[in-house]
Coordinates of N, CA and C in Angstrom, one line a residue:
Chain A
X278 N 17.7 9.3 -163.8 CA 17.3 8.7 -165.0 C 15.9 8.1 -164.8
X279 N 15.2 8.0 -165.9 CA 13.8 7.5 -165.9 C 13.7 6.0 -165.6
X280 N 12.8 5.6 -164.7 CA 12.7 4.2 -164.3 C 11.3 3.7 -164.6
X281 N 11.3 2.5 -165.1 CA 10.0 1.8 -165.4 C 10.0 0.5 -164.5
X282 N 8.9 0.4 -163.7 CA 8.8 -0.7 -162.7 C 7.7 -1.7 -163.1
X283 N 8.0 -2.9 -163.2 CA 7.0 -4.0 -163.5 C 7.0 -5.0 -162.4
X284 N 5.9 -5.7 -162.2 CA 5.9 -6.8 -161.2 C 6.7 -7.9 -161.8
X285 N 7.5 -8.6 -160.9 CA 8.3 -9.7 -161.4 C 7.6 -10.8 -162.1
X286 N 6.4 -11.1 -161.6 CA 5.6 -12.2 -162.1 C 4.1 -12.0 -162.1
X287 N 3.5 -12.7 -163.0 CA 2.0 -12.7 -163.1 C 1.6 -14.1 -163.4
X288 N 0.7 -14.7 -162.7 CA 0.2 -16.0 -163.0 C -1.3 -15.9 -163.4
X289 N -1.6 -16.7 -164.4 CA -3.0 -16.7 -164.9 C -3.4 -18.0 -165.4
X290 N -4.7 -18.4 -165.3 CA -5.2 -19.6 -165.8 C -5.6 -19.5 -167.3
X291 N -5.5 -20.6 -168.0 CA -5.9 -20.5 -169.4 C -7.3 -20.0 -169.6
X292 N -7.5 -19.1 -170.6 CA -8.8 -18.5 -170.8 C -9.1 -17.3 -170.0
X293 N -8.3 -17.0 -169.0 CA -8.5 -15.8 -168.2 C -7.7 -14.6 -168.8
X294 N -7.8 -13.5 -168.0 CA -7.1 -12.3 -168.5 C -5.9 -12.0 -167.6
X295 N -4.8 -11.7 -168.3 CA -3.6 -11.3 -167.6 C -3.4 -9.8 -167.8
X296 N -3.1 -9.1 -166.7 CA -2.8 -7.6 -166.8 C -1.4 -7.4 -166.3
X297 N -0.5 -6.8 -167.1 CA 0.9 -6.5 -166.7 C 1.0 -5.0 -166.6
X298 N 1.4 -4.5 -165.5 CA 1.6 -3.1 -165.3 C 3.0 -2.6 -165.5
X299 N 3.2 -1.4 -165.8 CA 4.5 -0.7 -166.1 C 4.3 0.7 -165.4
X300 N 5.0 0.9 -164.3 CA 4.9 2.1 -163.6 C 6.1 3.1 -163.9
X301 N 5.8 4.3 -164.1 CA 6.8 5.3 -164.3 C 6.2 6.7 -164.0
X302 N 7.0 7.7 -163.6 CA 6.6 9.0 -163.3 C 5.9 9.7 -164.5
X303 N 4.6 9.9 -164.4 CA 3.9 10.6 -165.5 C 4.0 9.8 -166.8
X304 N 4.0 8.5 -166.8 CA 4.2 7.7 -168.0 C 3.1 8.0 -169.0
X305 N 2.0 8.5 -168.5 CA 0.9 8.7 -169.4 C 1.2 9.8 -170.5
X306 N 2.2 10.6 -170.2 CA 2.7 11.6 -171.2 C 3.6 11.0 -172.2
X307 N 4.0 9.8 -172.1 CA 4.9 9.1 -173.0 C 4.2 8.0 -173.8
X308 N 4.9 7.6 -174.9 CA 4.4 6.5 -175.7 C 5.1 5.2 -175.2
X309 N 4.2 4.2 -174.9 CA 4.8 3.0 -174.3 C 4.7 1.9 -175.3
X310 N 5.7 1.0 -175.3 CA 5.7 -0.1 -176.2 C 6.0 -1.4 -175.4
X311 N 5.5 -2.5 -175.9 CA 5.6 -3.7 -175.2 C 6.2 -4.8 -176.1
X312 N 7.1 -5.6 -175.4 CA 7.7 -6.7 -176.1 C 7.5 -8.0 -175.4
X313 N 7.3 -9.1 -176.1 CA 7.2 -10.4 -175.6 C 8.5 -11.2 -175.9
X314 N 9.1 -11.9 -174.9 CA 10.3 -12.7 -175.1 C 10.1 -14.1 -174.6
X315 N 10.1 -15.0 -175.5 CA 10.0 -16.4 -175.1 C 11.4 -17.0 -174.8
X316 N 11.5 -18.0 -174.0 CA 12.9 -18.5 -173.7 C 13.7 -18.9 -174.9
X317 N 14.9 -18.4 -174.9 CA 15.8 -18.6 -176.0 C 15.5 -17.9 -177.3
X318 N 14.6 -16.9 -177.3 CA 14.3 -16.2 -178.5 C 14.5 -14.7 -178.3
X319 N 14.6 -14.0 -179.4 CA 14.7 -12.5 -179.4 C 13.3 -11.9 -179.0
X320 N 13.3 -10.7 -178.5 CA 12.1 -10.1 -178.2 C 11.2 -9.8 -179.4
X321 N 9.9 -9.8 -179.3 CA 9.0 -9.5 -180.3 C 8.1 -8.3 -179.9
X322 N 7.9 -7.3 -180.7 CA 7.0 -6.2 -180.4 C 5.6 -6.7 -180.5
X323 N 4.8 -6.5 -179.4 CA 3.4 -6.9 -179.4 C 2.4 -5.7 -179.3
X324 N 2.9 -4.6 -178.8 CA 2.1 -3.4 -178.7 C 3.0 -2.2 -178.9
X325 N 2.6 -1.2 -179.7 CA 3.4 0.1 -179.8 C 2.5 1.3 -179.6
X326 N 3.1 2.4 -179.3 CA 2.3 3.6 -179.1 C 1.1 3.4 -178.2
X327 N 1.3 2.8 -177.1 CA 0.4 2.5 -176.0 C -0.6 1.4 -176.3
X328 N -1.2 1.4 -177.5 CA -2.3 0.5 -177.7 C -2.4 -0.1 -179.1
X329 N -1.5 0.2 -180.0 CA -1.5 -0.3 -181.4 C -0.8 -1.7 -181.5
X330 N -1.3 -2.5 -182.3 CA -0.7 -3.8 -182.5 C -0.1 -3.9 -183.9
X331 N 1.2 -4.5 -183.9 CA 1.8 -4.8 -185.2 C 0.9 -5.9 -186.0
X332 N 1.1 -5.9 -187.3 CA 0.4 -7.0 -188.0 C 0.9 -8.3 -187.5
X333 N -0.1 -9.2 -187.4 CA 0.3 -10.6 -187.0 C 0.1 -10.8 -185.5
X334 N 0.0 -9.8 -184.7 CA -0.2 -9.9 -183.3 C -1.7 -10.0 -183.0
X335 N -2.1 -11.1 -182.3 CA -3.6 -11.3 -182.0 C -4.2 -10.1 -181.3
X336 N -5.5 -10.0 -181.6 CA -6.3 -8.9 -180.9 C -6.4 -9.1 -179.4
X337 N -6.1 -10.3 -178.9 CA -6.1 -10.6 -177.5 C -5.1 -9.7 -176.7
X338 N -4.1 -9.2 -177.5 CA -3.1 -8.3 -176.8 C -3.6 -6.8 -177.0
X339 N -3.7 -6.1 -175.9 CA -4.1 -4.7 -175.9 C -3.4 -3.9 -174.9
X340 N -3.3 -2.6 -175.1 CA -2.6 -1.8 -174.1 C -3.3 -0.5 -173.8
X341 N -3.0 0.0 -172.6 CA -3.5 1.3 -172.2 C -2.5 2.1 -171.4
X342 N -2.6 3.4 -171.3 CA -1.6 4.2 -170.6 C -2.3 5.5 -170.1
X343 N -2.1 5.7 -168.8 CA -2.7 6.9 -168.2 C -2.0 7.1 -166.8
X344 N -1.8 8.4 -166.5 CA -1.2 8.7 -165.2 C 0.2 8.2 -165.0
X345 N 0.4 7.4 -164.0 CA 1.7 6.8 -163.7 C 1.8 5.3 -164.1
X346 N 0.8 4.8 -164.8 CA 0.8 3.4 -165.1 C 0.3 3.1 -166.5
X347 N 1.1 2.2 -167.2 CA 0.7 1.7 -168.5 C 0.4 0.2 -168.2
X348 N -0.5 -0.4 -169.0 CA -0.9 -1.7 -168.8 C -1.0 -2.5 -170.1
X349 N -0.4 -3.7 -170.1 CA -0.6 -4.6 -171.2 C -1.6 -5.7 -170.8
X350 N -2.7 -5.9 -171.5 CA -3.7 -6.8 -171.2 C -3.7 -7.9 -172.2
X351 N -3.7 -9.2 -171.7 CA -3.7 -10.3 -172.6 C -5.1 -11.1 -172.2
X352 N -6.0 -11.0 -173.2 CA -7.3 -11.7 -172.9 C -7.2 -13.1 -173.4
X353 N -8.1 -13.9 -172.8 CA -8.2 -15.3 -173.2 C -6.8 -16.0 -173.4
X354 N -6.1 -15.9 -172.3 CA -4.7 -16.4 -172.2 C -4.6 -17.8 -172.7
X355 N -3.5 -18.0 -173.5 CA -3.2 -19.4 -174.0 C -1.8 -19.8 -173.4
X356 N -1.6 -21.1 -173.5 CA -0.3 -21.6 -173.0 C 0.9 -21.0 -173.7
X357 N 0.7 -20.7 -175.0 CA 1.7 -20.0 -175.8 C 2.0 -18.6 -175.5
X358 N 1.3 -18.0 -174.6 CA 1.5 -16.6 -174.1 C 2.5 -16.6 -173.0
X359 N 2.9 -17.8 -172.5 CA 3.9 -17.8 -171.4 C 5.2 -17.3 -171.9
X360 N 5.7 -16.2 -171.3 CA 6.9 -15.5 -171.7 C 7.2 -14.4 -170.7
X361 N 8.3 -13.7 -171.0 CA 8.7 -12.5 -170.3 C 8.2 -11.3 -171.1
X362 N 7.6 -10.3 -170.5 CA 7.1 -9.1 -171.1 C 7.8 -7.9 -170.6
X363 N 8.2 -7.0 -171.5 CA 8.9 -5.8 -171.2 C 8.2 -4.6 -171.7
X364 N 8.1 -3.5 -170.9 CA 7.6 -2.2 -171.5 C 8.9 -1.4 -171.8
X365 N 8.6 -0.4 -172.7 CA 9.8 0.5 -173.1 C 9.2 1.8 -173.5
X366 N 10.0 2.8 -173.2 CA 9.7 4.2 -173.6 C 11.0 4.9 -174.1
X367 N 10.8 6.0 -174.8 CA 11.8 6.9 -175.1 C 11.7 8.1 -174.1
X368 N 12.7 8.4 -173.3 CA 12.6 9.5 -172.4 C 13.2 10.7 -173.1
X369 N 12.3 11.7 -173.4 CA 12.7 12.9 -174.1 C 13.7 13.8 -173.3
X370 N 13.6 13.8 -172.0 CA 14.4 14.7 -171.2 C 15.9 14.3 -171.3
X371 N 16.2 13.0 -171.4 CA 17.5 12.5 -171.5 C 17.9 12.0 -172.9
X372 N 16.9 11.8 -173.8 CA 17.1 11.2 -175.1 C 17.7 9.8 -175.0
X373 N 17.1 9.1 -174.0 CA 17.5 7.7 -173.8 C 16.3 6.8 -173.9
X374 N 16.6 5.5 -174.2 CA 15.6 4.5 -174.3 C 15.7 3.7 -173.0
X375 N 14.5 3.4 -172.5 CA 14.4 2.8 -171.2 C 13.5 1.5 -171.3
X376 N 14.0 0.4 -170.8 CA 13.1 -0.8 -170.7 C 12.7 -1.0 -169.2
X377 N 11.5 -1.6 -169.1 CA 11.0 -1.9 -167.8 C 11.8 -3.1 -167.3
X378 N 11.5 -3.5 -166.0 CA 12.3 -4.5 -165.3 C 11.9 -5.9 -165.8
X379 N 10.7 -6.0 -166.5 CA 10.3 -7.3 -167.0 C 9.4 -8.0 -166.1
X380 N 8.4 -8.7 -166.7 CA 7.4 -9.5 -166.0 C 7.3 -10.9 -166.6
X381 N 7.5 -11.9 -165.8 CA 7.3 -13.3 -166.3 C 5.9 -13.7 -166.1
X382 N 5.2 -14.0 -167.2 CA 3.9 -14.5 -167.2 C 3.8 -16.0 -167.3
X383 N 3.2 -16.6 -166.2 CA 3.1 -18.1 -166.1 C 1.6 -18.4 -166.3
X384 N 1.4 -19.4 -167.2 CA 0.1 -19.9 -167.5 C -0.1 -21.2 -166.7
X385 N -1.0 -21.1 -165.7 CA -1.2 -22.2 -164.8 C -1.7 -23.5 -165.4
Chain B
X78 N 11.2 -8.7 -197.3 CA 11.1 -9.0 -195.8 C 12.3 -8.4 -195.1
X79 N 12.0 -7.6 -194.0 CA 13.0 -7.0 -193.2 C 13.7 -8.1 -192.4
X80 N 15.0 -8.1 -192.4 CA 15.8 -9.0 -191.6 C 17.0 -8.3 -191.0
X81 N 17.3 -8.7 -189.8 CA 18.6 -8.3 -189.2 C 19.3 -9.6 -188.8
X82 N 20.4 -9.9 -189.4 CA 21.1 -11.1 -189.1 C 22.5 -10.8 -188.4
X83 N 22.6 -11.4 -187.2 CA 23.8 -11.1 -186.4 C 24.8 -12.2 -186.6
X84 N 26.1 -11.8 -186.3 CA 27.2 -12.7 -186.3 C 27.0 -13.8 -185.2
X85 N 27.8 -14.8 -185.3 CA 27.7 -16.0 -184.4 C 28.3 -15.8 -183.1
X86 N 28.0 -16.8 -182.2 CA 28.5 -16.7 -180.8 C 30.0 -16.7 -180.8
X87 N 30.5 -16.0 -179.7 CA 31.9 -15.8 -179.5 C 32.3 -16.2 -178.1
X88 N 33.5 -16.8 -178.0 CA 34.1 -17.1 -176.7 C 35.4 -16.4 -176.6
X89 N 35.6 -15.6 -175.7 CA 36.8 -14.8 -175.6 C 37.4 -14.8 -174.2
X90 N 38.6 -14.4 -174.1 CA 39.3 -14.3 -172.8 C 39.2 -12.8 -172.3
X91 N 39.3 -12.6 -171.0 CA 39.3 -11.2 -170.5 C 40.5 -10.5 -171.1
X92 N 40.3 -9.2 -171.5 CA 41.3 -8.4 -172.1 C 41.4 -8.4 -173.6
X93 N 40.7 -9.4 -174.2 CA 40.7 -9.5 -175.6 C 39.7 -8.5 -176.2
X94 N 39.9 -8.2 -177.5 CA 39.0 -7.3 -178.2 C 38.0 -8.1 -179.0
X95 N 36.8 -7.5 -179.4 CA 35.8 -8.2 -180.1 C 34.9 -7.2 -180.9
X96 N 34.5 -7.6 -182.0 CA 33.6 -6.8 -182.8 C 32.5 -7.7 -183.4
X97 N 31.2 -7.5 -183.0 CA 30.1 -8.3 -183.5 C 29.3 -7.5 -184.5
X98 N 28.6 -8.1 -185.4 CA 27.9 -7.4 -186.5 C 26.5 -7.7 -186.6
X99 N 25.8 -6.9 -187.3 CA 24.3 -6.9 -187.5 C 24.0 -6.5 -188.9
X100 N 23.7 -7.4 -189.8 CA 23.5 -7.0 -191.2 C 22.0 -6.9 -191.5
X101 N 21.6 -5.7 -192.0 CA 20.2 -5.5 -192.4 C 19.9 -5.7 -193.8
X102 N 18.7 -6.2 -194.1 CA 18.3 -6.4 -195.5 C 16.8 -6.2 -195.6
X103 N 16.3 -6.0 -196.8 CA 14.9 -5.9 -197.0 C 14.3 -4.5 -196.7
X104 N 15.2 -3.5 -196.5 CA 14.7 -2.2 -196.3 C 15.9 -1.2 -196.6
X105 N 15.6 0.1 -196.5 CA 16.7 1.1 -196.7 C 17.5 1.2 -195.5
X106 N 18.7 0.6 -195.4 CA 19.5 0.5 -194.2 C 19.9 1.9 -193.7
X107 N 20.1 2.8 -194.6 CA 20.5 4.1 -194.2 C 19.4 5.0 -193.6
X108 N 18.2 4.6 -193.7 CA 17.1 5.4 -193.3 C 16.5 5.1 -191.9
X109 N 17.0 4.1 -191.2 CA 16.5 3.8 -189.9 C 17.7 3.7 -188.9
X110 N 17.4 4.2 -187.7 CA 18.4 3.9 -186.6 C 18.4 2.5 -186.3
X111 N 19.6 2.0 -185.8 CA 19.8 0.7 -185.3 C 20.2 0.8 -183.8
X112 N 19.6 0.0 -183.0 CA 20.0 0.0 -181.6 C 20.6 -1.3 -181.2
X113 N 21.4 -1.2 -180.1 CA 22.0 -2.4 -179.5 C 21.4 -2.6 -178.1
X114 N 21.1 -3.8 -177.7 CA 20.5 -4.1 -176.4 C 21.2 -5.3 -175.8
X115 N 21.6 -5.2 -174.5 CA 22.2 -6.2 -173.8 C 21.2 -7.0 -172.9
X116 N 21.4 -8.3 -172.8 CA 20.7 -9.1 -171.9 C 21.7 -10.1 -171.2
X117 N 22.0 -9.7 -170.0 CA 22.8 -10.6 -169.2 C 22.1 -11.9 -168.8
X118 N 22.8 -13.0 -168.5 CA 22.1 -14.2 -168.2 C 21.1 -14.1 -167.1
X119 N 19.8 -14.5 -167.5 CA 18.7 -14.5 -166.5 C 18.2 -13.1 -166.2
X120 N 18.6 -12.1 -166.9 CA 18.3 -10.7 -166.6 C 17.4 -10.1 -167.7
X121 N 17.1 -8.8 -167.4 CA 16.3 -8.0 -168.4 C 17.0 -7.4 -169.5
X122 N 16.3 -6.6 -170.3 CA 16.9 -5.9 -171.4 C 17.4 -4.5 -171.0
X123 N 18.6 -4.2 -171.6 CA 19.3 -2.9 -171.3 C 19.6 -2.2 -172.6
X124 N 19.2 -1.0 -172.7 CA 19.6 -0.3 -173.9 C 21.0 0.2 -173.9
X125 N 21.8 0.0 -174.9 CA 23.2 0.3 -174.9 C 23.5 1.6 -175.7
X126 N 22.9 1.7 -176.9 CA 23.1 2.8 -177.7 C 22.5 2.6 -179.1
X127 N 22.5 3.7 -179.9 CA 21.9 3.6 -181.2 C 22.8 4.3 -182.2
X128 N 22.7 4.0 -183.5 CA 23.4 4.6 -184.6 C 22.5 4.8 -185.8
X129 N 22.7 5.9 -186.5 CA 22.0 6.2 -187.7 C 23.0 5.9 -188.9
X130 N 22.8 4.8 -189.6 CA 23.8 4.4 -190.6 C 24.0 5.5 -191.7
X131 N 23.0 6.3 -191.9 CA 23.1 7.3 -193.0 C 24.2 8.3 -192.8
X132 N 24.4 8.7 -191.5 CA 25.5 9.6 -191.3 C 26.4 9.2 -190.1
X133 N 26.2 8.0 -189.5 CA 26.9 7.5 -188.4 C 26.7 8.3 -187.1
X134 N 25.7 9.1 -187.0 CA 25.3 9.7 -185.8 C 25.1 8.6 -184.7
X135 N 25.7 8.8 -183.5 CA 25.7 7.7 -182.5 C 25.3 8.3 -181.2
X136 N 24.5 7.6 -180.4 CA 24.1 8.0 -179.1 C 24.4 6.8 -178.2
X137 N 24.8 7.0 -176.9 CA 25.1 5.9 -176.0 C 24.3 6.1 -174.7
X138 N 24.0 5.0 -174.1 CA 23.5 5.0 -172.7 C 24.7 5.4 -171.8
X139 N 24.4 6.2 -170.8 CA 25.5 6.5 -169.9 C 26.2 5.3 -169.3
X140 N 25.4 4.2 -169.2 CA 26.0 3.0 -168.6 C 27.0 2.3 -169.5
X141 N 27.0 2.6 -170.8 CA 27.8 2.0 -171.7 C 28.8 2.9 -172.4
X142 N 28.6 4.2 -172.2 CA 29.5 5.2 -172.8 C 30.9 4.9 -172.4
X143 N 31.9 4.9 -173.4 CA 33.3 4.6 -173.0 C 33.6 3.1 -172.8
X144 N 32.6 2.3 -172.8 CA 32.8 0.8 -172.6 C 32.7 0.1 -173.9
X145 N 31.9 0.6 -174.8 CA 31.8 -0.1 -176.1 C 31.8 1.0 -177.2
X146 N 32.0 0.6 -178.5 CA 31.9 1.5 -179.6 C 30.9 0.9 -180.6
X147 N 30.0 1.8 -181.0 CA 29.0 1.4 -182.0 C 29.4 2.1 -183.3
X148 N 29.3 1.3 -184.4 CA 29.7 1.9 -185.7 C 28.8 1.2 -186.8
X149 N 29.0 1.7 -188.0 CA 28.2 1.1 -189.1 C 29.0 1.3 -190.4
X150 N 28.8 0.4 -191.4 CA 29.3 0.5 -192.7 C 28.1 0.4 -193.6
X151 N 27.7 1.6 -194.1 CA 26.5 1.6 -194.9 C 26.6 0.9 -196.3
X152 N 27.9 0.8 -196.7 CA 28.1 0.2 -198.0 C 27.8 -1.3 -198.0
X153 N 27.8 -1.9 -196.8 CA 27.4 -3.3 -196.7 C 26.3 -3.5 -195.7
X154 N 25.6 -2.4 -195.4 CA 24.3 -2.5 -194.6 C 24.6 -3.2 -193.3
X155 N 25.7 -2.9 -192.6 CA 26.0 -3.6 -191.4 C 26.4 -2.6 -190.3
X156 N 25.8 -2.9 -189.1 CA 26.2 -2.2 -187.9 C 27.0 -3.1 -187.0
X157 N 27.8 -2.4 -186.2 CA 28.8 -3.2 -185.3 C 28.7 -2.7 -183.9
X158 N 29.1 -3.6 -183.0 CA 29.3 -3.3 -181.6 C 30.7 -3.9 -181.2
X159 N 31.5 -3.1 -180.7 CA 32.9 -3.6 -180.4 C 33.4 -3.2 -179.0
X160 N 34.3 -4.1 -178.5 CA 34.9 -3.9 -177.2 C 36.4 -3.9 -177.5
X161 N 37.2 -3.1 -176.8 CA 38.6 -3.1 -176.9 C 39.3 -4.0 -175.9
X162 N 38.6 -4.2 -174.7 CA 39.2 -5.0 -173.7 C 38.0 -5.6 -172.9
X163 N 37.7 -6.9 -173.2 CA 36.5 -7.5 -172.6 C 36.8 -7.9 -171.2
X164 N 35.6 -7.9 -170.4 CA 35.7 -8.3 -169.0 C 34.7 -9.5 -168.9
X165 N 34.8 -10.2 -167.8 CA 33.9 -11.4 -167.6 C 32.5 -10.8 -167.5
X166 N 32.3 -9.6 -167.0 CA 31.0 -9.1 -166.8 C 30.3 -8.7 -168.1
X167 N 31.1 -8.8 -169.2 CA 30.5 -8.5 -170.6 C 29.8 -9.8 -171.1
X168 N 29.9 -10.9 -170.4 CA 29.2 -12.1 -170.8 C 27.7 -11.8 -170.9
X169 N 27.1 -12.0 -172.0 CA 25.7 -11.6 -172.2 C 25.3 -12.0 -173.6
X170 N 23.9 -11.9 -173.9 CA 23.4 -12.0 -175.2 C 23.2 -10.5 -175.7
X171 N 23.6 -10.2 -176.9 CA 23.5 -8.9 -177.4 C 22.6 -8.9 -178.7
X172 N 21.6 -8.0 -178.6 CA 20.7 -7.9 -179.8 C 20.8 -6.6 -180.5
X173 N 20.7 -6.6 -181.8 CA 20.5 -5.4 -182.5 C 19.0 -5.3 -182.9
X174 N 18.5 -4.1 -183.1 CA 17.1 -4.0 -183.4 C 16.9 -2.7 -184.2
X175 N 15.9 -2.7 -185.1 CA 15.7 -1.5 -185.9 C 14.7 -0.6 -185.1
X176 N 14.9 0.7 -185.2 CA 14.1 1.7 -184.6 C 13.1 2.3 -185.6
X177 N 11.9 2.5 -185.2 CA 10.9 3.1 -186.1 C 11.0 4.7 -185.9
X178 N 11.0 5.4 -187.0 CA 11.1 6.9 -186.8 C 9.8 7.4 -186.2
X179 N 10.0 8.4 -185.3 CA 8.9 9.1 -184.7 C 8.9 10.6 -184.9
X180 N 7.9 11.3 -184.5 CA 7.9 12.8 -184.7 C 9.0 13.5 -184.1
X181 N 9.5 13.1 -182.9 CA 10.5 13.8 -182.2 C 11.8 13.0 -182.2
X182 N 11.7 11.7 -182.2 CA 12.9 10.8 -182.1 C 12.4 9.4 -182.5
X183 N 13.3 8.5 -182.9 CA 12.9 7.1 -183.1 C 12.3 6.6 -181.8
X184 N 11.3 5.7 -182.0 CA 10.5 5.4 -180.8 C 10.6 3.9 -180.3
X185 N 10.1 3.0 -181.2 CA 10.1 1.6 -180.7 C 10.9 0.7 -181.7
X186 N 11.3 -0.4 -181.2 CA 12.1 -1.4 -181.9 C 11.2 -2.4 -182.6
X187 N 11.1 -2.3 -183.9 CA 10.1 -3.2 -184.6 C 10.7 -4.5 -185.1
X188 N 12.0 -4.6 -185.5 CA 12.6 -5.8 -185.9 C 13.9 -6.0 -185.1
X189 N 14.1 -7.3 -184.7 CA 15.2 -7.6 -183.9 C 16.1 -8.7 -184.6
X190 N 17.4 -8.6 -184.4 CA 18.3 -9.7 -184.8 C 18.1 -10.9 -183.9
X191 N 18.7 -12.0 -184.2 CA 18.5 -13.2 -183.5 C 19.4 -13.3 -182.2
X192 N 20.3 -12.3 -182.1 CA 21.1 -12.2 -180.9 C 22.5 -12.9 -181.1
X193 N 23.5 -12.3 -180.5 CA 24.8 -12.9 -180.5 C 25.3 -13.1 -179.0
X194 N 25.5 -14.3 -178.7 CA 26.0 -14.7 -177.3 C 27.5 -14.5 -177.2
X195 N 27.9 -13.6 -176.3 CA 29.3 -13.4 -176.0 C 29.6 -13.9 -174.6
X196 N 30.6 -14.8 -174.6 CA 31.0 -15.4 -173.4 C 32.5 -15.0 -173.1
X197 N 32.8 -14.4 -172.0 CA 34.1 -14.0 -171.6 C 34.6 -14.8 -170.4
X198 N 35.6 -15.6 -170.6 CA 36.0 -16.5 -169.5 C 37.5 -16.8 -169.7
X199 N 38.2 -16.9 -168.6 CA 39.6 -17.2 -168.6 C 39.7 -18.8 -168.7

């Protein structure tokens, strides 16, 4: 089955840039989506189709995808960005949906 | 406004049955797949399965096939997740979420329910 691997944690100072990676075999050939989950809340979609943002999501959130790694970038990090982040793909070979292992972003 | 409203928290004993619900509103319920996602305490998101309420076509993750049943009643815009015999290991938060149609298959989850906490304990 298809596996998506994320670093368990990323720490960043306010105002700096956080980069969260999502590794998978030839992930660049798939569409990657990213979700933010704050404690006690349901996940929220922040990036879809590798780099598009839903309405209401700040431009500070951006995404890229190439080769074996997709990346969610959060620019000018704020305290309110502290959350868990998950990548997700649809694996066409199995017709299954796969979530990454999740990354906890801590704002120092 | 698109909304998915889930049923309330449940406390059950091992071996009991359970059916939780997810009611959609603000969109054509029969035109979008609905997925179910498990989150065990302190853990990540796990895809369980999806259903198309228009014709009840259902797909399951191999990890959950045979362990749960996903269904829908389009007349009341509600999807369900049920267990016939709960185990302590079923203790988790369960989310429903709407899937956005894609060229080959539904792709991402754009709206999520608030979650239903299921606790199974003797």
